[in-house]
Short mmCIF file of C-alpha atoms in Angstrom, two decimals:
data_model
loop_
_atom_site.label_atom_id
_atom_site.label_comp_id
_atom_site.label_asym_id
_atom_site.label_seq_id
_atom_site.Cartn_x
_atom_site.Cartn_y
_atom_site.Cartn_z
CA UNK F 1 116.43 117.71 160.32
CA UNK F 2 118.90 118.14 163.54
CA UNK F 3 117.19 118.32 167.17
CA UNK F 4 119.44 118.48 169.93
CA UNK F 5 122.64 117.31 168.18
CA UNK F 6 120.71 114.43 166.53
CA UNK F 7 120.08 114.11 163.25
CA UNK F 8 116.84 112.66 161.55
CA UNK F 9 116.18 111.93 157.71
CA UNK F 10 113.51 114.19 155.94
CA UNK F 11 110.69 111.70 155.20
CA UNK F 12 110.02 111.66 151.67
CA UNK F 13 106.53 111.78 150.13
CA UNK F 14 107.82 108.85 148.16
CA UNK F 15 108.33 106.87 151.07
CA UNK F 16 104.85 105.30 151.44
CA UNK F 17 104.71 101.73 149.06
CA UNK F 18 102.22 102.97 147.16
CA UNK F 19 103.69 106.41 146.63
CA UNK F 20 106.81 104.65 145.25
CA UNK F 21 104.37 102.45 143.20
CA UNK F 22 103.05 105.29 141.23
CA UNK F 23 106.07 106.67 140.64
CA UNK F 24 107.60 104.36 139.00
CA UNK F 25 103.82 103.46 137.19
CA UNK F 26 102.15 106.93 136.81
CA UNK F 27 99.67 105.53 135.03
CA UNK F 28 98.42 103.69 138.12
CA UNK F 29 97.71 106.77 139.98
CA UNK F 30 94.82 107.50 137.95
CA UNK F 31 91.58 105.84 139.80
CA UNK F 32 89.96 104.84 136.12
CA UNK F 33 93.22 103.31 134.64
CA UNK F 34 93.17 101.18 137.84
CA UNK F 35 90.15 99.72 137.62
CA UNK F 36 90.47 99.09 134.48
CA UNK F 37 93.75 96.99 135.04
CA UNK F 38 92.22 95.53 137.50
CA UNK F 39 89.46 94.05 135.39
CA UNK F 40 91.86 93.23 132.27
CA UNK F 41 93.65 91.06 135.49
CA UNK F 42 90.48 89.43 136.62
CA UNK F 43 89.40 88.88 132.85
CA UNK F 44 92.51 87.04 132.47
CA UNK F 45 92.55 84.97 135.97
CA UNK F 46 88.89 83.78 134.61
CA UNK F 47 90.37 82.47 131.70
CA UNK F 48 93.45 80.94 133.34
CA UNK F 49 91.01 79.56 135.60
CA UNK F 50 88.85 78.07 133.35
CA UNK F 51 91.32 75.90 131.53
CA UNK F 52 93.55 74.92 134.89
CA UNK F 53 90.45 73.55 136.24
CA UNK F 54 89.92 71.34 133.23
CA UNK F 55 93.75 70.29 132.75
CA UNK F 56 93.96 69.32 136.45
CA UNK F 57 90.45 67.55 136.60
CA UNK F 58 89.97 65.60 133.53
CA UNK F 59 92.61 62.77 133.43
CA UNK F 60 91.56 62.18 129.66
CA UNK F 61 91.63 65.15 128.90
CA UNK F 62 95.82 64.34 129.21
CA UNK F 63 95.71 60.83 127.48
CA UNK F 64 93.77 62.50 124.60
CA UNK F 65 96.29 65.40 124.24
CA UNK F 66 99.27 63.07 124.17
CA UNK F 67 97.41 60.84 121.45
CA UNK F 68 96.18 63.76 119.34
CA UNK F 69 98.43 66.54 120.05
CA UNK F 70 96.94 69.02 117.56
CA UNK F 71 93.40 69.20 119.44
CA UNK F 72 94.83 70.58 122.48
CA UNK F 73 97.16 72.83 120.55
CA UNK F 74 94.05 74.32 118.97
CA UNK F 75 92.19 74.49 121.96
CA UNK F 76 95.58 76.55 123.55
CA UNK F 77 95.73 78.44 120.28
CA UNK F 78 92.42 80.01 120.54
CA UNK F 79 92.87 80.60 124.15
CA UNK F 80 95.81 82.57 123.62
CA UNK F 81 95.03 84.57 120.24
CA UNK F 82 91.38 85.44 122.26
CA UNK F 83 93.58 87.03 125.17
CA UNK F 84 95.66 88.83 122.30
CA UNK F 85 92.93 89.82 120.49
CA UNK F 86 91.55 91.23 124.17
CA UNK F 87 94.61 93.32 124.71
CA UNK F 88 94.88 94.47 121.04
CA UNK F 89 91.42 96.16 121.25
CA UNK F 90 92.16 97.42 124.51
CA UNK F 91 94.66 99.51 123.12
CA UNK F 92 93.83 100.27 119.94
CA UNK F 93 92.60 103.78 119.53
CA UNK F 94 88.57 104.15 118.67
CA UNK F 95 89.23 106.86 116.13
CA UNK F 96 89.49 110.21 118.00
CA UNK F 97 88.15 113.34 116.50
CA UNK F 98 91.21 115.43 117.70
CA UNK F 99 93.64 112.92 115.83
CA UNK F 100 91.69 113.13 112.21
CA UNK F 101 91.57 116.83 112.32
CA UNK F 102 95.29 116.92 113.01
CA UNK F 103 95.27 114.49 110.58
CA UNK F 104 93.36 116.58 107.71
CA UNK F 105 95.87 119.83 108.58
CA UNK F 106 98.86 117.76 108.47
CA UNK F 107 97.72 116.66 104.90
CA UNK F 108 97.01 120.56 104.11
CA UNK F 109 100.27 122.09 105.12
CA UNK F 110 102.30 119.18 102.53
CA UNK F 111 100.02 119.60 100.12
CA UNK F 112 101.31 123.51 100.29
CA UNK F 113 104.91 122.20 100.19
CA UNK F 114 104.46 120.09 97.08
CA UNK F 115 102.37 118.98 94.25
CA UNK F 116 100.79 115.54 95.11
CA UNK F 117 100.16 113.74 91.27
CA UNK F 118 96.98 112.33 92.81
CA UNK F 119 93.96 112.93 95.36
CA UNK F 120 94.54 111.39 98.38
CA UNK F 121 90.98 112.29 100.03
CA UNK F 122 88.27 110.94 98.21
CA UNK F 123 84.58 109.89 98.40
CA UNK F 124 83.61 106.65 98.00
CA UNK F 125 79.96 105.71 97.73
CA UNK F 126 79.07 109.32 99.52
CA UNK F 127 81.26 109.00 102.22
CA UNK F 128 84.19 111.20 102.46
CA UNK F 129 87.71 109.01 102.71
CA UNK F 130 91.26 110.72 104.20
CA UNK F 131 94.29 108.55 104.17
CA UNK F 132 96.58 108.05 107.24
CA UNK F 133 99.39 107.41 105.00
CA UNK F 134 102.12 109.78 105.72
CA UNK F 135 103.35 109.70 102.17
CA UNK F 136 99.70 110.78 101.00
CA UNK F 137 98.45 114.57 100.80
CA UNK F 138 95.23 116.05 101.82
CA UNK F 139 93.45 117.61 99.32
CA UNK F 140 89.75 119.25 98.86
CA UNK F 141 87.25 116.31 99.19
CA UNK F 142 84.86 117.67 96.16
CA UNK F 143 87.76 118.83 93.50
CA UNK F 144 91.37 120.50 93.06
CA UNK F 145 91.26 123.48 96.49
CA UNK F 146 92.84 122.69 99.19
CA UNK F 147 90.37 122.03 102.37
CA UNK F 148 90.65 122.65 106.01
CA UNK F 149 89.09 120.29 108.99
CA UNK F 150 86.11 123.19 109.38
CA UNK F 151 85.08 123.14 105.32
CA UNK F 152 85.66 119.22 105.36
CA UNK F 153 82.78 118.89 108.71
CA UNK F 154 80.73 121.91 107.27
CA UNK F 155 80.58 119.53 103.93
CA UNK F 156 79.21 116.73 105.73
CA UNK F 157 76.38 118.56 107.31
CA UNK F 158 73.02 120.49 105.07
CA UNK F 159 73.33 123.87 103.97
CA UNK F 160 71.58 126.35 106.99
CA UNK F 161 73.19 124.08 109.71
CA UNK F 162 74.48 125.90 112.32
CA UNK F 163 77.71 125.66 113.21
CA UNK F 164 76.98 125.11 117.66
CA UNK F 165 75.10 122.20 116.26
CA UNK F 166 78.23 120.14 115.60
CA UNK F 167 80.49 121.87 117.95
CA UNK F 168 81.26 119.88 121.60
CA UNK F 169 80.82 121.33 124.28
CA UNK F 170 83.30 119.87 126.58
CA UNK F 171 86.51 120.01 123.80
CA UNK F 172 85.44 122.04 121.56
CA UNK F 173 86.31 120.63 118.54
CA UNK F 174 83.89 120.41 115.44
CA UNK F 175 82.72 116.51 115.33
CA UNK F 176 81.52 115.10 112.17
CA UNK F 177 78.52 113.54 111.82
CA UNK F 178 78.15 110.30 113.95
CA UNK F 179 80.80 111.82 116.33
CA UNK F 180 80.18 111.26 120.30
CA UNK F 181 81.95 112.98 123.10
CA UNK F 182 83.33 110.19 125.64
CA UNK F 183 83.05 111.23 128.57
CA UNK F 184 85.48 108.20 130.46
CA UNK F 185 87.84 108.88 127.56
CA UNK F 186 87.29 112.71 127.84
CA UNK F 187 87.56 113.10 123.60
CA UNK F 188 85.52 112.85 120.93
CA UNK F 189 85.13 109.85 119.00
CA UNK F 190 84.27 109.02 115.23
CA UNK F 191 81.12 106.76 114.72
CA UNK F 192 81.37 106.22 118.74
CA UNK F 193 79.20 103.03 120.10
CA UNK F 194 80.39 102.98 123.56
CA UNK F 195 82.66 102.81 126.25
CA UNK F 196 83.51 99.19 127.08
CA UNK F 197 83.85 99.38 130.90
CA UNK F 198 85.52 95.39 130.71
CA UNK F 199 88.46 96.77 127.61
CA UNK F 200 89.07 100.34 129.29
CA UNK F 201 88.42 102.12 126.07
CA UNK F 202 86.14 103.38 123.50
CA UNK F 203 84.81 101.34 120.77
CA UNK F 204 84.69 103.61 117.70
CA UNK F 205 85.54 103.71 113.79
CA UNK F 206 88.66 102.74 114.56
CA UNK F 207 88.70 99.29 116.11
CA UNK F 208 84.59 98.08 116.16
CA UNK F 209 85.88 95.52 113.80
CA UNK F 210 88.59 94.56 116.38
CA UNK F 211 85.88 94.44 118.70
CA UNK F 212 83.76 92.24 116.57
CA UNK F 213 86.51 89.62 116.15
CA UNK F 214 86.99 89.37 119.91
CA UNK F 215 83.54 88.59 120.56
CA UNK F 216 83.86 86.27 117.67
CA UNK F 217 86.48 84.39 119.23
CA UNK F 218 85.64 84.96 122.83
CA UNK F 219 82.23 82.55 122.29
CA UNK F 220 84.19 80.46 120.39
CA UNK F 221 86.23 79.92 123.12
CA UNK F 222 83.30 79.56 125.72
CA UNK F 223 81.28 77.10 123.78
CA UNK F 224 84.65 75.19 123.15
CA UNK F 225 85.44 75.24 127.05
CA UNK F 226 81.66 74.49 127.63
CA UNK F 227 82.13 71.12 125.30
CA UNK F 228 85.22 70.20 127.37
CA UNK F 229 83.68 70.46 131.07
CA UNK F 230 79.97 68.68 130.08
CA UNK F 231 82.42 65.94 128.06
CA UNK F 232 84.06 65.96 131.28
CA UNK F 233 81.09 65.52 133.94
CA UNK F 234 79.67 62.67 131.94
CA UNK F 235 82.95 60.92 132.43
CA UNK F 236 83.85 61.42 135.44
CA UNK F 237 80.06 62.07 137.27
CA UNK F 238 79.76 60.77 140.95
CA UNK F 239 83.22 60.01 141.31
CA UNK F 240 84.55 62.70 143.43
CA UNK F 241 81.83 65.13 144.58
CA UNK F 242 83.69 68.41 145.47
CA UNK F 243 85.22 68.50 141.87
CA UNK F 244 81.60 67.98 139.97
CA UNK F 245 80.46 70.74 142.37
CA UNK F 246 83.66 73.36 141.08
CA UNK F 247 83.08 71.97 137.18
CA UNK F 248 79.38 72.48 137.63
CA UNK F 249 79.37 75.95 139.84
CA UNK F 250 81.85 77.06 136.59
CA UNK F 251 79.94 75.34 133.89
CA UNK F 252 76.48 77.64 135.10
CA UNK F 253 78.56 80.55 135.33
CA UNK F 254 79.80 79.93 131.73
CA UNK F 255 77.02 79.55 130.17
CA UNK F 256 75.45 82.47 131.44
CA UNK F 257 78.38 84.47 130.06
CA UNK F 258 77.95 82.42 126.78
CA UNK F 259 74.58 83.48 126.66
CA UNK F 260 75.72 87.41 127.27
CA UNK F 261 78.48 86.59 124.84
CA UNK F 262 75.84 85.62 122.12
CA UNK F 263 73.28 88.22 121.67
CA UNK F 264 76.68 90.89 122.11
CA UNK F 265 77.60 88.84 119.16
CA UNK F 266 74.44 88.89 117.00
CA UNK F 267 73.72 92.08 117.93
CA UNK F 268 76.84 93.72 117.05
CA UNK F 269 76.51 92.14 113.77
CA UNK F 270 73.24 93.42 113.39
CA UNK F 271 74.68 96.96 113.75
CA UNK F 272 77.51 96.46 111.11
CA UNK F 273 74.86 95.15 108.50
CA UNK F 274 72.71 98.19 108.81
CA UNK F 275 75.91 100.45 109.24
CA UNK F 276 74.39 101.63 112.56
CA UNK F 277 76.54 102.17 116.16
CA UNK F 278 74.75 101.27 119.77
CA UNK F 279 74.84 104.98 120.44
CA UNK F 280 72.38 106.00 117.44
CA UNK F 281 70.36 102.48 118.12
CA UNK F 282 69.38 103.15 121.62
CA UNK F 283 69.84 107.35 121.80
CA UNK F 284 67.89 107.99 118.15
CA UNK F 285 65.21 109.90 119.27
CA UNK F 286 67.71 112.15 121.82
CA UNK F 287 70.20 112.50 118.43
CA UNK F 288 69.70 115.89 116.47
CA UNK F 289 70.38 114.30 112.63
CA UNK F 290 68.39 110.96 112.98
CA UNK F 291 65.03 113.13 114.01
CA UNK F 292 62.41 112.99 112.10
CA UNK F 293 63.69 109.94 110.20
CA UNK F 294 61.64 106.64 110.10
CA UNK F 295 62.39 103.95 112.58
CA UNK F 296 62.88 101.39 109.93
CA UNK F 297 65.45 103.43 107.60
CA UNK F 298 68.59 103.27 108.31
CA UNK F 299 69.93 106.67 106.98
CA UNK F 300 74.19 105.48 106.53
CA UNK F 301 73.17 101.98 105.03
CA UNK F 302 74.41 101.57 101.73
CA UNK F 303 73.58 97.76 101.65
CA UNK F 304 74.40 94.83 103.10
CA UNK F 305 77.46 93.75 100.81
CA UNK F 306 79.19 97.16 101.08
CA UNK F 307 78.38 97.78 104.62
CA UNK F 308 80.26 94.56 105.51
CA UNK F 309 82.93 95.50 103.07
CA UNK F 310 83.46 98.97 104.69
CA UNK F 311 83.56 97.37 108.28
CA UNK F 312 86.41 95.21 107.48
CA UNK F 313 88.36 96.52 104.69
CA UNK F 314 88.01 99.97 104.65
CA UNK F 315 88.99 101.18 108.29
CA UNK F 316 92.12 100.29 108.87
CA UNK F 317 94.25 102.80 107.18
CA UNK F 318 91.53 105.55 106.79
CA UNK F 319 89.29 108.27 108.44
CA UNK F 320 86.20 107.85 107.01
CA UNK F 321 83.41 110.80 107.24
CA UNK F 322 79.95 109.66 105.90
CA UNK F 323 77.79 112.72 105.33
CA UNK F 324 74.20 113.35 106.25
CA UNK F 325 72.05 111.75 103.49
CA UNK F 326 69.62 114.21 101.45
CA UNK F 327 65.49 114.45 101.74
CA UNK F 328 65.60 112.68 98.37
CA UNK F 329 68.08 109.54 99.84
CA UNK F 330 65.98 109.52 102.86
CA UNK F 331 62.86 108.82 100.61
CA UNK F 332 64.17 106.12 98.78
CA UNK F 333 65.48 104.40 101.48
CA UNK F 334 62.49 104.61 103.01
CA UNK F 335 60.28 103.37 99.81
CA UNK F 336 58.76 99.88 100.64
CA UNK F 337 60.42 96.78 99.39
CA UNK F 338 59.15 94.86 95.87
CA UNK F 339 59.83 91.62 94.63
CA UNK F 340 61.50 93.29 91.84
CA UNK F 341 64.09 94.88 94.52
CA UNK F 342 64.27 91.15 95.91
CA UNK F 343 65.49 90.37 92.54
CA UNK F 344 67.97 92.77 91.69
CA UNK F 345 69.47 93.00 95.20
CA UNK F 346 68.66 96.33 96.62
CA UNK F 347 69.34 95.33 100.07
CA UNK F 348 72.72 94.69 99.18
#
């Protein structure tokens, strides 16, 4: 820009630090994927802060590391493969809806192309199976036609059902059962449980079991930690006051997070026992295919022993759609408990 013979640089909308910052980070200039860094970096300064505390207080803590080396390295070991297993499950995908369909008409349009030697989608134990595999074909889930993502969610529902029933709304895609619309996430979500404000994503199909595990080794870690600082104040108690005071203002705060940390724990394992998600535990009245059924049955239990098996095993390389279960499953299921089923293990 020229005035009077002078020239003057056009300011650039760039020019502001924060301008600059998103454009070399777009991701930043979204207000949710900020907070959520934010509290992945506060997550993390806890934890640093936790364990510089200790190493700079406790004097034995030193003397015992350089006499038994491997302690420490276990202690650091957990530490670190906790924060791993934090940013893993951060950033694992849930198991979006959008993703399985393309999935399922991916596996069509090869399956067209050539002629697979074996089925690729199956059902296991009622529950419909499709392989991620690129080098496997989809095929129908009930016998030798081919299937498309609208037959293969029609399936899963009872004859009659209308179609709006399993439609969403805000994407309009046709969820399976157990499907949940996220609305932080803005997609649908296989088997969703919720949205962990403290990861930044959804906890789904797709990586509960990752979420499991970090709980797992998160109150490992705290009760560890937890050993170290009360070992700690009955050392070193009385002899300098201000530290005690930081060990003990950080040994309440842990243990109230160890006692959050807990019931998450037990709870969460409660769920994968009786193949239930948080979203159909606390929202069953409010959901349209658990009405009607008793509070005590759980409708996509198919025992203990498989349900565990199916949580750890079987969701790593596969969608997995479990249909609605039938009047007659529904009754036996709900059929009171003998000593003869003690014997032989129903529950399992």
């Amino acid at each position: 820009m020229t005035i009077a013979g002078m020239c003057f640089p056009m300011r650039s909308p760039w020019d502001h630090p924060m301008d600059r910052c998103f454009r070399f980070f777009p991701c930043l200039a979204d207000p949710g994927r900020r907070s959520s860094l934010c509290l992945k970096l506060a997550l993390v300064a806890i934890h640093l802060t936790y364990a510089g505390v200790l190493f700079l207080f406790d004097g034995d803590l030193i003397e015992k590391t350089k006499k038994e080396p491997w302690y420490t390295a276990l202690y650091l070991l957990l530490f670190v493969v906790t924060l791993i297993q934090y940013f893993a499950t951060s950033v694992s995908s849930p198991g979006y809806v959008i993703d399985a369909m393309m999935t399922v008409k991916d596996r069509n349009v090869v399956y067209r192309k050539s002629d697979p030697p074996s089925q690729s989608a199956s059902s296991r134990n009622g529950s419909f199976v499709v392989p991620m595999e690129a080098n496997q074909l989809g095929r129908n889930l009930s016998g030798s036609s081919l299937t498309s993502w609208s037959k293969l969610v029609a399936d899963l529902y009872p004859l009659g059902s209308s179609i709006r029933t399993w439609t969403c709304t805000y994407c309009n895609v046709e969820q399976p059962p157990r499907a949940k619309h996220c609305h932080d996430c803005d997609k649908c979500v296989l088997q969703f449980d919720h949205h962990c404000v403290w990861l930044g994503n959804c906890i789904g199909q797709g990586n509960h079991c990752k979420f499991w595990w970090y709980l797992f080794e998160e109150t490992a870690l705290c009760l560890w930690t937890g050993f170290l600082y009360i070992s700690y104040l009955k050392a070193h108690i009385t002899r300098v006051w201000w530290q005690d005071a930081i060990v003990i203002l950080l040994l309440i705060i842990l243990s109230v997070c160890l006692i959050f940390l807990l019931l998450l724990l037990l709870f969460h394992s409660y769920l994968i026992l009786t193949n239930q998600t948080t979203f159909e535990l606390v929202r069953r009245r409010r959901i349209h295919y658990l009405r009607g059924i008793p509070e005590r049955v759980h409708p996509f239990s198919t025992g203990v022993r498989r349900n565990v098996y199916n949580f750890c095993c079987a969701r790593s390389a596969v969608y997995r759609f479990e249909p609605l279960p039938t009047s007659q499953e529904i009754e036996e299921k709900s059929r009171p408990y003998t000593c003869l089923d003690a014997l032989t293990c129903r529950c399992c």
